[in-house]
PDB file of C-alpha atoms in Angstrom:
ATOM      1  CA  UNK A   1     -48.983-106.495 -56.121  1.00  0.00           C
ATOM      2  CA  UNK A   2     -45.190-105.563 -55.511  1.00  0.00           C
ATOM      3  CA  UNK A   3     -42.119-106.362 -57.218  1.00  0.00           C
ATOM      4  CA  UNK A   4     -41.288-108.216 -53.748  1.00  0.00           C
ATOM      5  CA  UNK A   5     -44.494-110.390 -53.932  1.00  0.00           C
ATOM      6  CA  UNK A   6     -44.197-111.144 -57.699  1.00  0.00           C
ATOM      7  CA  UNK A   7     -40.346-112.444 -57.149  1.00  0.00           C
ATOM      8  CA  UNK A   8     -41.687-114.341 -54.133  1.00  0.00           C
ATOM      9  CA  UNK A   9     -44.554-116.211 -56.075  1.00  0.00           C
ATOM     10  CA  UNK A  10     -41.378-117.031 -59.492  1.00  0.00           C
ATOM     11  CA  UNK A  11     -39.386-118.804 -55.977  1.00  0.00           C
ATOM     12  CA  UNK A  12     -42.412-120.281 -54.189  1.00  0.00           C
ATOM     13  CA  UNK A  13     -43.041-121.496 -58.021  1.00  0.00           C
ATOM     14  CA  UNK A  14     -40.169-123.246 -58.852  1.00  0.00           C
ATOM     15  CA  UNK A  15     -39.857-124.798 -54.773  1.00  0.00           C
ATOM     16  CA  UNK A  16     -43.549-126.100 -55.722  1.00  0.00           C
ATOM     17  CA  UNK A  17     -42.161-127.893 -58.836  1.00  0.00           C
ATOM     18  CA  UNK A  18     -39.019-129.538 -57.328  1.00  0.00           C
ATOM     19  CA  UNK A  19     -41.157-130.345 -54.509  1.00  0.00           C
ATOM     20  CA  UNK A  20     -43.556-131.791 -56.511  1.00  0.00           C
ATOM     21  CA  UNK A  21     -41.082-134.192 -58.277  1.00  0.00           C
ATOM     22  CA  UNK A  22     -42.098-136.690 -55.126  1.00  0.00           C
ATOM     23  CA  UNK A  23     -43.938-137.118 -51.698  1.00  0.00           C
ATOM     24  CA  UNK A  24     -41.770-135.567 -48.860  1.00  0.00           C
ATOM     25  CA  UNK A  25     -42.003-138.235 -45.955  1.00  0.00           C
ATOM     26  CA  UNK A  26     -42.921-135.698 -43.014  1.00  0.00           C
ATOM     27  CA  UNK A  27     -39.530-136.665 -41.178  1.00  0.00           C
ATOM     28  CA  UNK A  28     -37.813-136.080 -43.553  1.00  0.00           C
ATOM     29  CA  UNK A  29     -39.622-132.544 -44.320  1.00  0.00           C
ATOM     30  CA  UNK A  30     -39.131-131.702 -40.540  1.00  0.00           C
ATOM     31  CA  UNK A  31     -35.228-132.324 -40.486  1.00  0.00           C
ATOM     32  CA  UNK A  32     -34.814-129.895 -43.821  1.00  0.00           C
ATOM     33  CA  UNK A  33     -36.572-127.433 -41.177  1.00  0.00           C
ATOM     34  CA  UNK A  34     -35.219-128.377 -37.986  1.00  0.00           C
ATOM     35  CA  UNK A  35     -31.531-126.715 -40.314  1.00  0.00           C
ATOM     36  CA  UNK A  36     -33.036-123.702 -41.283  1.00  0.00           C
ATOM     37  CA  UNK A  37     -34.103-122.123 -37.461  1.00  0.00           C
ATOM     38  CA  UNK A  38     -30.767-120.959 -37.271  1.00  0.00           C
ATOM     39  CA  UNK A  39     -31.273-118.524 -40.320  1.00  0.00           C
ATOM     40  CA  UNK A  40     -34.568-117.412 -38.571  1.00  0.00           C
ATOM     41  CA  UNK A  41     -34.301-114.051 -38.108  1.00  0.00           C
ATOM     42  CA  UNK A  42     -34.195-113.352 -34.112  1.00  0.00           C
ATOM     43  CA  UNK A  43     -37.429-110.395 -32.373  1.00  0.00           C
ATOM     44  CA  UNK A  44     -35.752-107.358 -32.176  1.00  0.00           C
ATOM     45  CA  UNK A  45     -33.826-106.149 -28.973  1.00  0.00           C
ATOM     46  CA  UNK A  46     -36.162-106.245 -25.887  1.00  0.00           C
ATOM     47  CA  UNK A  47     -38.584-108.726 -26.747  1.00  0.00           C
ATOM     48  CA  UNK A  48     -38.842-111.505 -24.501  1.00  0.00           C
ATOM     49  CA  UNK A  49     -38.974-114.819 -25.426  1.00  0.00           C
ATOM     50  CA  UNK A  50     -40.330-117.083 -22.784  1.00  0.00           C
ATOM     51  CA  UNK A  51     -40.423-121.635 -22.608  1.00  0.00           C
ATOM     52  CA  UNK A  52     -43.543-121.862 -20.550  1.00  0.00           C
ATOM     53  CA  UNK A  53     -45.250-124.725 -19.461  1.00  0.00           C
ATOM     54  CA  UNK A  54     -48.954-123.875 -20.806  1.00  0.00           C
ATOM     55  CA  UNK A  55     -51.150-126.723 -18.694  1.00  0.00           C
ATOM     56  CA  UNK A  56     -49.011-129.663 -19.570  1.00  0.00           C
ATOM     57  CA  UNK A  57     -48.487-127.713 -23.438  1.00  0.00           C
ATOM     58  CA  UNK A  58     -45.101-126.537 -24.567  1.00  0.00           C
ATOM     59  CA  UNK A  59     -45.264-122.803 -25.393  1.00  0.00           C
ATOM     60  CA  UNK A  60     -43.344-119.732 -25.951  1.00  0.00           C
ATOM     61  CA  UNK A  61     -44.828-116.584 -24.606  1.00  0.00           C
ATOM     62  CA  UNK A  62     -43.040-113.849 -26.762  1.00  0.00           C
ATOM     63  CA  UNK A  63     -43.626-109.994 -25.309  1.00  0.00           C
ATOM     64  CA  UNK A  64     -42.535-106.923 -27.451  1.00  0.00           C
ATOM     65  CA  UNK A  65     -42.091-103.776 -25.781  1.00  0.00           C
ATOM     66  CA  UNK A  66     -45.500-102.573 -27.095  1.00  0.00           C
ATOM     67  CA  UNK A  67     -47.911-105.004 -25.653  1.00  0.00           C
ATOM     68  CA  UNK A  68     -50.198-104.441 -23.188  1.00  0.00           C
ATOM     69  CA  UNK A  69     -49.868-106.923 -20.630  1.00  0.00           C
ATOM     70  CA  UNK A  70     -53.765-107.023 -20.088  1.00  0.00           C
ATOM     71  CA  UNK A  71     -53.925-108.616 -23.750  1.00  0.00           C
ATOM     72  CA  UNK A  72     -52.716-111.800 -24.938  1.00  0.00           C
ATOM     73  CA  UNK A  73     -53.521-113.596 -28.413  1.00  0.00           C
ATOM     74  CA  UNK A  74     -52.918-117.696 -28.793  1.00  0.00           C
ATOM     75  CA  UNK A  75     -51.092-118.846 -31.730  1.00  0.00           C
ATOM     76  CA  UNK A  76     -52.265-121.506 -33.645  1.00  0.00           C
ATOM     77  CA  UNK A  77     -49.180-122.711 -35.522  1.00  0.00           C
ATOM     78  CA  UNK A  78     -49.685-123.999 -39.224  1.00  0.00           C
ATOM     79  CA  UNK A  79     -48.072-127.125 -41.187  1.00  0.00           C
ATOM     80  CA  UNK A  80     -50.468-129.635 -42.226  1.00  0.00           C
ATOM     81  CA  UNK A  81     -51.373-130.579 -38.682  1.00  0.00           C
ATOM     82  CA  UNK A  82     -47.898-132.368 -39.254  1.00  0.00           C
ATOM     83  CA  UNK A  83     -45.004-129.533 -38.809  1.00  0.00           C
ATOM     84  CA  UNK A  84     -43.678-126.604 -37.613  1.00  0.00           C
ATOM     85  CA  UNK A  85     -41.618-125.177 -33.959  1.00  0.00           C
ATOM     86  CA  UNK A  86     -41.481-121.700 -32.003  1.00  0.00           C
ATOM     87  CA  UNK A  87     -38.378-121.093 -34.079  1.00  0.00           C
ATOM     88  CA  UNK A  88     -39.665-121.108 -37.235  1.00  0.00           C
ATOM     89  CA  UNK A  89     -41.829-118.873 -36.982  1.00  0.00           C
ATOM     90  CA  UNK A  90     -39.731-116.142 -34.437  1.00  0.00           C
ATOM     91  CA  UNK A  91     -39.134-113.447 -36.547  1.00  0.00           C
ATOM     92  CA  UNK A  92     -43.440-113.767 -37.454  1.00  0.00           C
ATOM     93  CA  UNK A  93     -44.633-114.351 -33.691  1.00  0.00           C
ATOM     94  CA  UNK A  94     -43.284-110.855 -32.408  1.00  0.00           C
ATOM     95  CA  UNK A  95     -45.090-108.982 -35.191  1.00  0.00           C
ATOM     96  CA  UNK A  96     -47.992-110.233 -34.390  1.00  0.00           C
ATOM     97  CA  UNK A  97     -47.761-109.039 -31.080  1.00  0.00           C
ATOM     98  CA  UNK A  98     -46.262-105.455 -32.287  1.00  0.00           C
ATOM     99  CA  UNK A  99     -49.525-105.062 -34.090  1.00  0.00           C
ATOM    100  CA  UNK A 100     -51.664-106.557 -31.853  1.00  0.00           C
ATOM    101  CA  UNK A 101     -50.242-104.416 -29.247  1.00  0.00           C
ATOM    102  CA  UNK A 102     -50.378-107.317 -27.045  1.00  0.00           C
ATOM    103  CA  UNK A 103     -48.507-110.897 -26.142  1.00  0.00           C
ATOM    104  CA  UNK A 104     -48.661-113.574 -27.820  1.00  0.00           C
ATOM    105  CA  UNK A 105     -48.273-117.538 -26.392  1.00  0.00           C
ATOM    106  CA  UNK A 106     -47.050-119.943 -29.131  1.00  0.00           C
ATOM    107  CA  UNK A 107     -47.968-123.254 -28.207  1.00  0.00           C
ATOM    108  CA  UNK A 108     -46.605-126.610 -29.946  1.00  0.00           C
ATOM    109  CA  UNK A 109     -49.714-128.637 -30.344  1.00  0.00           C
ATOM    110  CA  UNK A 110     -49.030-132.489 -30.458  1.00  0.00           C
ATOM    111  CA  UNK A 111     -48.195-134.143 -34.524  1.00  0.00           C
ATOM    112  CA  UNK A 112     -49.780-136.215 -37.046  1.00  0.00           C
ATOM    113  CA  UNK A 113     -48.967-138.912 -37.715  1.00  0.00           C
ATOM    114  CA  UNK A 114     -47.403-139.612 -34.358  1.00  0.00           C
ATOM    115  CA  UNK A 115     -50.295-137.557 -33.058  1.00  0.00           C
ATOM    116  CA  UNK A 116     -53.032-138.277 -34.820  1.00  0.00           C
ATOM    117  CA  UNK A 117     -56.879-136.430 -34.240  1.00  0.00           C
ATOM    118  CA  UNK A 118     -57.947-135.152 -31.124  1.00  0.00           C
ATOM    119  CA  UNK A 119     -54.433-134.487 -30.336  1.00  0.00           C
ATOM    120  CA  UNK A 120     -54.352-131.094 -31.284  1.00  0.00           C
ATOM    121  CA  UNK A 121     -57.665-130.136 -30.402  1.00  0.00           C
ATOM    122  CA  UNK A 122     -56.822-131.540 -27.009  1.00  0.00           C
ATOM    123  CA  UNK A 123     -53.428-129.308 -26.646  1.00  0.00           C
ATOM    124  CA  UNK A 124     -55.663-126.457 -27.700  1.00  0.00           C
ATOM    125  CA  UNK A 125     -58.096-126.177 -24.740  1.00  0.00           C
ATOM    126  CA  UNK A 126     -55.688-127.359 -22.557  1.00  0.00           C
ATOM    127  CA  UNK A 127     -53.583-124.182 -23.596  1.00  0.00           C
ATOM    128  CA  UNK A 128     -56.227-122.077 -23.326  1.00  0.00           C
ATOM    129  CA  UNK A 129     -57.586-122.970 -20.233  1.00  0.00           C
ATOM    130  CA  UNK A 130     -54.084-122.264 -19.123  1.00  0.00           C
ATOM    131  CA  UNK A 131     -53.336-119.022 -20.849  1.00  0.00           C
ATOM    132  CA  UNK A 132     -57.370-118.496 -19.348  1.00  0.00           C
ATOM    133  CA  UNK A 133     -56.717-118.565 -15.814  1.00  0.00           C
ATOM    134  CA  UNK A 134     -54.031-115.457 -16.395  1.00  0.00           C
ATOM    135  CA  UNK A 135     -56.063-112.948 -18.793  1.00  0.00           C
ATOM    136  CA  UNK A 136     -59.422-112.344 -19.120  1.00  0.00           C
ATOM    137  CA  UNK A 137     -61.387-114.131 -21.758  1.00  0.00           C
ATOM    138  CA  UNK A 138     -62.644-110.810 -23.063  1.00  0.00           C
ATOM    139  CA  UNK A 139     -58.479-109.712 -23.614  1.00  0.00           C
ATOM    140  CA  UNK A 140     -57.571-113.282 -25.511  1.00  0.00           C
ATOM    141  CA  UNK A 141     -57.971-113.569 -29.381  1.00  0.00           C
ATOM    142  CA  UNK A 142     -56.908-116.812 -31.414  1.00  0.00           C
ATOM    143  CA  UNK A 143     -54.905-116.365 -34.324  1.00  0.00           C
ATOM    144  CA  UNK A 144     -53.747-119.210 -36.524  1.00  0.00           C
ATOM    145  CA  UNK A 145     -52.816-119.601 -40.087  1.00  0.00           C
ATOM    146  CA  UNK A 146     -52.973-123.423 -42.660  1.00  0.00           C
ATOM    147  CA  UNK A 147     -54.034-126.538 -40.298  1.00  0.00           C
ATOM    148  CA  UNK A 148     -53.549-123.528 -37.469  1.00  0.00           C
ATOM    149  CA  UNK A 149     -56.370-121.116 -38.488  1.00  0.00           C
ATOM    150  CA  UNK A 150     -58.662-124.490 -39.292  1.00  0.00           C
ATOM    151  CA  UNK A 151     -57.542-126.111 -35.344  1.00  0.00           C
ATOM    152  CA  UNK A 152     -58.465-122.051 -34.252  1.00  0.00           C
ATOM    153  CA  UNK A 153     -61.672-122.548 -34.953  1.00  0.00           C
ATOM    154  CA  UNK A 154     -62.499-126.302 -34.425  1.00  0.00           C
ATOM    155  CA  UNK A 155     -61.297-124.706 -30.586  1.00  0.00           C
ATOM    156  CA  UNK A 156     -63.424-122.502 -30.569  1.00  0.00           C
ATOM    157  CA  UNK A 157     -66.581-125.141 -31.324  1.00  0.00           C
ATOM    158  CA  UNK A 158     -65.439-127.205 -28.651  1.00  0.00           C
ATOM    159  CA  UNK A 159     -64.871-124.665 -25.915  1.00  0.00           C
ATOM    160  CA  UNK A 160     -68.946-123.494 -26.818  1.00  0.00           C
ATOM    161  CA  UNK A 161     -70.394-127.097 -26.636  1.00  0.00           C
ATOM    162  CA  UNK A 162     -68.056-127.450 -23.294  1.00  0.00           C
ATOM    163  CA  UNK A 163     -69.585-124.139 -22.110  1.00  0.00           C
ATOM    164  CA  UNK A 164     -65.975-122.571 -21.454  1.00  0.00           C
ATOM    165  CA  UNK A 165     -65.792-118.716 -21.812  1.00  0.00           C
ATOM    166  CA  UNK A 166     -65.136-118.137 -25.348  1.00  0.00           C
ATOM    167  CA  UNK A 167     -61.821-115.648 -26.549  1.00  0.00           C
ATOM    168  CA  UNK A 168     -62.659-111.448 -27.531  1.00  0.00           C
ATOM    169  CA  UNK A 169     -62.002-112.688 -31.343  1.00  0.00           C
ATOM    170  CA  UNK A 170     -60.775-114.750 -33.402  1.00  0.00           C
ATOM    171  CA  UNK A 171     -58.414-114.357 -36.986  1.00  0.00           C
ATOM    172  CA  UNK A 172     -57.836-117.239 -39.647  1.00  0.00           C
ATOM    173  CA  UNK A 173     -55.622-117.089 -41.922  1.00  0.00           C
ATOM    174  CA  UNK A 174     -55.459-118.911 -45.106  1.00  0.00           C
ATOM    175  CA  UNK A 175     -56.930-121.593 -42.933  1.00  0.00           C
ATOM    176  CA  UNK A 176     -57.535-125.774 -43.570  1.00  0.00           C
ATOM    177  CA  UNK A 177     -61.349-125.645 -42.584  1.00  0.00           C
ATOM    178  CA  UNK A 178     -62.399-129.021 -44.906  1.00  0.00           C
ATOM    179  CA  UNK A 179     -60.335-132.257 -44.089  1.00  0.00           C
ATOM    180  CA  UNK A 180     -63.147-133.898 -46.976  1.00  0.00           C
ATOM    181  CA  UNK A 181     -60.764-131.978 -49.599  1.00  0.00           C
ATOM    182  CA  UNK A 182     -64.669-130.777 -51.828  1.00  0.00           C
ATOM    183  CA  UNK A 183     -63.573-127.118 -52.148  1.00  0.00           C
ATOM    184  CA  UNK A 184     -63.810-126.633 -56.201  1.00  0.00           C
ATOM    185  CA  UNK A 185     -60.645-124.330 -55.808  1.00  0.00           C
ATOM    186  CA  UNK A 186     -58.565-126.902 -54.711  1.00  0.00           C
ATOM    187  CA  UNK A 187     -58.888-128.314 -58.469  1.00  0.00           C
ATOM    188  CA  UNK A 188     -59.398-124.474 -60.404  1.00  0.00           C
ATOM    189  CA  UNK A 189     -56.194-122.820 -58.830  1.00  0.00           C
ATOM    190  CA  UNK A 190     -54.206-126.147 -58.329  1.00  0.00           C
ATOM    191  CA  UNK A 191     -51.838-124.755 -61.589  1.00  0.00           C
ATOM    192  CA  UNK A 192     -52.350-120.900 -59.952  1.00  0.00           C
ATOM    193  CA  UNK A 193     -51.625-121.830 -56.243  1.00  0.00           C
ATOM    194  CA  UNK A 194     -47.271-120.748 -56.628  1.00  0.00           C
ATOM    195  CA  UNK A 195     -47.271-123.038 -52.593  1.00  0.00           C
ATOM    196  CA  UNK A 196     -49.461-125.592 -52.072  1.00  0.00           C
ATOM    197  CA  UNK A 197     -48.943-128.575 -54.043  1.00  0.00           C
ATOM    198  CA  UNK A 198     -53.147-130.285 -54.109  1.00  0.00           C
ATOM    199  CA  UNK A 199     -51.851-133.662 -54.437  1.00  0.00           C
ATOM    200  CA  UNK A 200     -50.217-133.663 -50.895  1.00  0.00           C
ATOM    201  CA  UNK A 201     -53.566-133.249 -49.445  1.00  0.00           C
ATOM    202  CA  UNK A 202     -55.543-136.325 -48.975  1.00  0.00           C
ATOM    203  CA  UNK A 203     -51.962-138.575 -47.487  1.00  0.00           C
ATOM    204  CA  UNK A 204     -51.764-135.333 -45.151  1.00  0.00           C
ATOM    205  CA  UNK A 205     -55.966-135.225 -43.638  1.00  0.00           C
ATOM    206  CA  UNK A 206     -55.320-138.655 -43.507  1.00  0.00           C
ATOM    207  CA  UNK A 207     -52.651-138.731 -41.448  1.00  0.00           C
ATOM    208  CA  UNK A 208     -54.169-136.605 -38.860  1.00  0.00           C
ATOM    209  CA  UNK A 209     -57.824-137.851 -39.259  1.00  0.00           C
ATOM    210  CA  UNK A 210     -56.540-141.211 -38.519  1.00  0.00           C
ATOM    211  CA  UNK A 211     -59.799-142.950 -39.984  1.00  0.00           C
ATOM    212  CA  UNK A 212     -61.137-140.553 -37.745  1.00  0.00           C
ATOM    213  CA  UNK A 213     -64.702-138.834 -40.162  1.00  0.00           C
ATOM    214  CA  UNK A 214     -63.758-135.784 -42.414  1.00  0.00           C
ATOM    215  CA  UNK A 215     -66.564-134.341 -41.817  1.00  0.00           C
ATOM    216  CA  UNK A 216     -66.211-133.971 -37.769  1.00  0.00           C
ATOM    217  CA  UNK A 217     -66.552-130.415 -37.242  1.00  0.00           C
ATOM    218  CA  UNK A 218     -63.968-131.102 -34.422  1.00  0.00           C
ATOM    219  CA  UNK A 219     -61.707-131.770 -37.553  1.00  0.00           C
ATOM    220  CA  UNK A 220     -62.965-129.400 -40.487  1.00  0.00           C
ATOM    221  CA  UNK A 221     -64.748-126.996 -38.826  1.00  0.00           C
ATOM    222  CA  UNK A 222     -66.871-126.206 -42.151  1.00  0.00           C
ATOM    223  CA  UNK A 223     -69.278-128.830 -41.462  1.00  0.00           C
ATOM    224  CA  UNK A 224     -70.207-127.883 -37.508  1.00  0.00           C
ATOM    225  CA  UNK A 225     -72.769-125.370 -36.451  1.00  0.00           C
ATOM    226  CA  UNK A 226     -70.585-121.816 -36.446  1.00  0.00           C
ATOM    227  CA  UNK A 227     -73.655-119.826 -33.767  1.00  0.00           C
ATOM    228  CA  UNK A 228     -71.961-118.396 -31.344  1.00  0.00           C
ATOM    229  CA  UNK A 229     -68.223-118.114 -32.707  1.00  0.00           C
ATOM    230  CA  UNK A 230     -66.922-114.746 -31.561  1.00  0.00           C
ATOM    231  CA  UNK A 231     -66.092-111.686 -34.657  1.00  0.00           C
ATOM    232  CA  UNK A 232     -63.788-113.840 -36.920  1.00  0.00           C
ATOM    233  CA  UNK A 233     -61.319-111.697 -39.447  1.00  0.00           C
ATOM    234  CA  UNK A 234     -60.537-114.401 -42.402  1.00  0.00           C
ATOM    235  CA  UNK A 235     -57.436-113.729 -44.959  1.00  0.00           C
ATOM    236  CA  UNK A 236     -56.811-115.586 -48.113  1.00  0.00           C
ATOM    237  CA  UNK A 237     -55.462-115.332 -51.262  1.00  0.00           C
ATOM    238  CA  UNK A 238     -57.325-115.513 -54.358  1.00  0.00           C
ATOM    239  CA  UNK A 239     -55.066-118.155 -56.336  1.00  0.00           C
ATOM    240  CA  UNK A 240     -55.054-120.111 -53.223  1.00  0.00           C
ATOM    241  CA  UNK A 241     -56.272-124.207 -53.497  1.00  0.00           C
ATOM    242  CA  UNK A 242     -57.073-123.645 -49.899  1.00  0.00           C
ATOM    243  CA  UNK A 243     -60.200-120.369 -51.128  1.00  0.00           C
ATOM    244  CA  UNK A 244     -62.711-122.396 -51.122  1.00  0.00           C
ATOM    245  CA  UNK A 245     -62.060-123.447 -47.412  1.00  0.00           C
ATOM    246  CA  UNK A 246     -61.681-119.828 -46.093  1.00  0.00           C
ATOM    247  CA  UNK A 247     -64.755-118.516 -48.487  1.00  0.00           C
ATOM    248  CA  UNK A 248     -67.346-121.346 -47.345  1.00  0.00           C
ATOM    249  CA  UNK A 249     -65.820-120.830 -43.858  1.00  0.00           C
ATOM    250  CA  UNK A 250     -67.278-117.065 -44.156  1.00  0.00           C
ATOM    251  CA  UNK A 251     -70.351-118.174 -45.821  1.00  0.00           C
ATOM    252  CA  UNK A 252     -71.427-120.651 -42.766  1.00  0.00           C
ATOM    253  CA  UNK A 253     -70.110-118.010 -39.822  1.00  0.00           C
ATOM    254  CA  UNK A 254     -72.257-115.427 -41.570  1.00  0.00           C
ATOM    255  CA  UNK A 255     -75.659-117.446 -42.205  1.00  0.00           C
ATOM    256  CA  UNK A 256     -74.765-119.116 -38.251  1.00  0.00           C
ATOM    257  CA  UNK A 257     -75.406-114.961 -37.505  1.00  0.00           C
ATOM    258  CA  UNK A 258     -71.750-114.772 -36.856  1.00  0.00           C
ATOM    259  CA  UNK A 259     -69.735-111.004 -36.626  1.00  0.00           C
ATOM    260  CA  UNK A 260     -67.111-112.049 -39.978  1.00  0.00           C
ATOM    261  CA  UNK A 261     -64.917-110.571 -41.944  1.00  0.00           C
ATOM    262  CA  UNK A 262     -63.164-112.203 -44.646  1.00  0.00           C
ATOM    263  CA  UNK A 263     -60.720-110.165 -47.269  1.00  0.00           C
ATOM    264  CA  UNK A 264     -59.472-111.967 -50.673  1.00  0.00           C
ATOM    265  CA  UNK A 265     -55.813-110.799 -51.454  1.00  0.00           C
ATOM    266  CA  UNK A 266     -55.139-110.913 -54.938  1.00  0.00           C
ATOM    267  CA  UNK A 267     -52.543-113.168 -55.762  1.00  0.00           C
ATOM    268  CA  UNK A 268     -51.381-113.398 -53.086  1.00  0.00           C
ATOM    269  CA  UNK A 269     -49.617-116.817 -51.972  1.00  0.00           C
ATOM    270  CA  UNK A 270     -50.703-119.204 -49.396  1.00  0.00           C
ATOM    271  CA  UNK A 271     -50.236-117.236 -45.683  1.00  0.00           C
ATOM    272  CA  UNK A 272     -48.266-114.549 -47.068  1.00  0.00           C
ATOM    273  CA  UNK A 273     -48.133-113.132 -43.798  1.00  0.00           C
ATOM    274  CA  UNK A 274     -45.148-115.141 -42.512  1.00  0.00           C
ATOM    275  CA  UNK A 275     -43.138-113.196 -45.099  1.00  0.00           C
ATOM    276  CA  UNK A 276     -43.592-109.999 -43.763  1.00  0.00           C
ATOM    277  CA  UNK A 277     -40.058-109.165 -43.810  1.00  0.00           C
ATOM    278  CA  UNK A 278     -40.263-109.429 -47.832  1.00  0.00           C
ATOM    279  CA  UNK A 279     -42.640-108.651 -49.124  1.00  0.00           C
ATOM    280  CA  UNK A 280     -45.056-104.818 -47.722  1.00  0.00           C
ATOM    281  CA  UNK A 281     -48.368-107.009 -48.660  1.00  0.00           C
ATOM    282  CA  UNK A 282     -47.966-109.675 -45.518  1.00  0.00           C
ATOM    283  CA  UNK A 283     -47.137-105.861 -43.191  1.00  0.00           C
ATOM    284  CA  UNK A 284     -49.988-104.340 -44.775  1.00  0.00           C
ATOM    285  CA  UNK A 285     -52.086-107.935 -43.931  1.00  0.00           C
ATOM    286  CA  UNK A 286     -50.742-107.698 -40.604  1.00  0.00           C
ATOM    287  CA  UNK A 287     -51.479-104.163 -39.135  1.00  0.00           C
ATOM    288  CA  UNK A 288     -54.357-104.796 -40.677  1.00  0.00           C
ATOM    289  CA  UNK A 289     -55.494-107.642 -39.040  1.00  0.00           C
ATOM    290  CA  UNK A 290     -53.902-105.466 -35.464  1.00  0.00           C
ATOM    291  CA  UNK A 291     -56.269-102.938 -36.186  1.00  0.00           C
ATOM    292  CA  UNK A 292     -58.888-105.562 -35.986  1.00  0.00           C
ATOM    293  CA  UNK A 293     -57.329-107.221 -32.901  1.00  0.00           C
ATOM    294  CA  UNK A 294     -57.136-104.094 -30.970  1.00  0.00           C
ATOM    295  CA  UNK A 295     -60.937-103.438 -32.218  1.00  0.00           C
ATOM    296  CA  UNK A 296     -61.562-105.928 -29.809  1.00  0.00           C
ATOM    297  CA  UNK A 297     -59.077-106.402 -27.058  1.00  0.00           C
TER     298      UNK A 297
END
């Protein structure tokens, strides 16, 4: 583990300790993140960033210079289904495109609690339908982090169930796949996880579900029939409270005969890929994802 990663863990742990003093309302969290957007570095020169209406869903297309015109990664952002903006991820989405040598389409699904399940899933399907009208599905991949990783897997279920051509591959980074919150790592890693507070998950899950069954496979893909899904790569940190969401999902996929690879990275924080500017492990993980996607696109 690099020195920078150790320092990042320490910083995240201090922030977690400070925030755990009381629950931060979603509106407050969104306001704080909005103020951060101006400080997020912009993509490199030559990167084209275009706002798009993707089938009624607000989206942003990111194209780096090395992107092939026939490839696209549909990106499902994290944020517990409650937060997330394109500007917050503008130093990350271009990195995906560079690693995969593909265009990236980030989309803003409707957020909870104002728009609970299945609004996010409906928007994901709409965005994919729009994208599949412009790219061959065999040249499209899904990628998502945290709640976005779970949503990407749920969207694969929905598309398969509706008989829609699936993308070529998917990548799930620290995916939240079990809104019933049954994973043993929720408790076993509660102290070790430097980023997520397990005490907040029930409220976040309830805000998204709004009374829906937490074991519905479109909300918690861990409980679905995983047969027929495309090749999937899963990354998770060993100390994450969501570690078992990832490892059990990989077991589910493997049992269904899917082509699945899972990598448990030692002592990495939740979705450490987002810190690629800061830590080498983030850049290495993205390079690994880029190799996986290029081989399948």
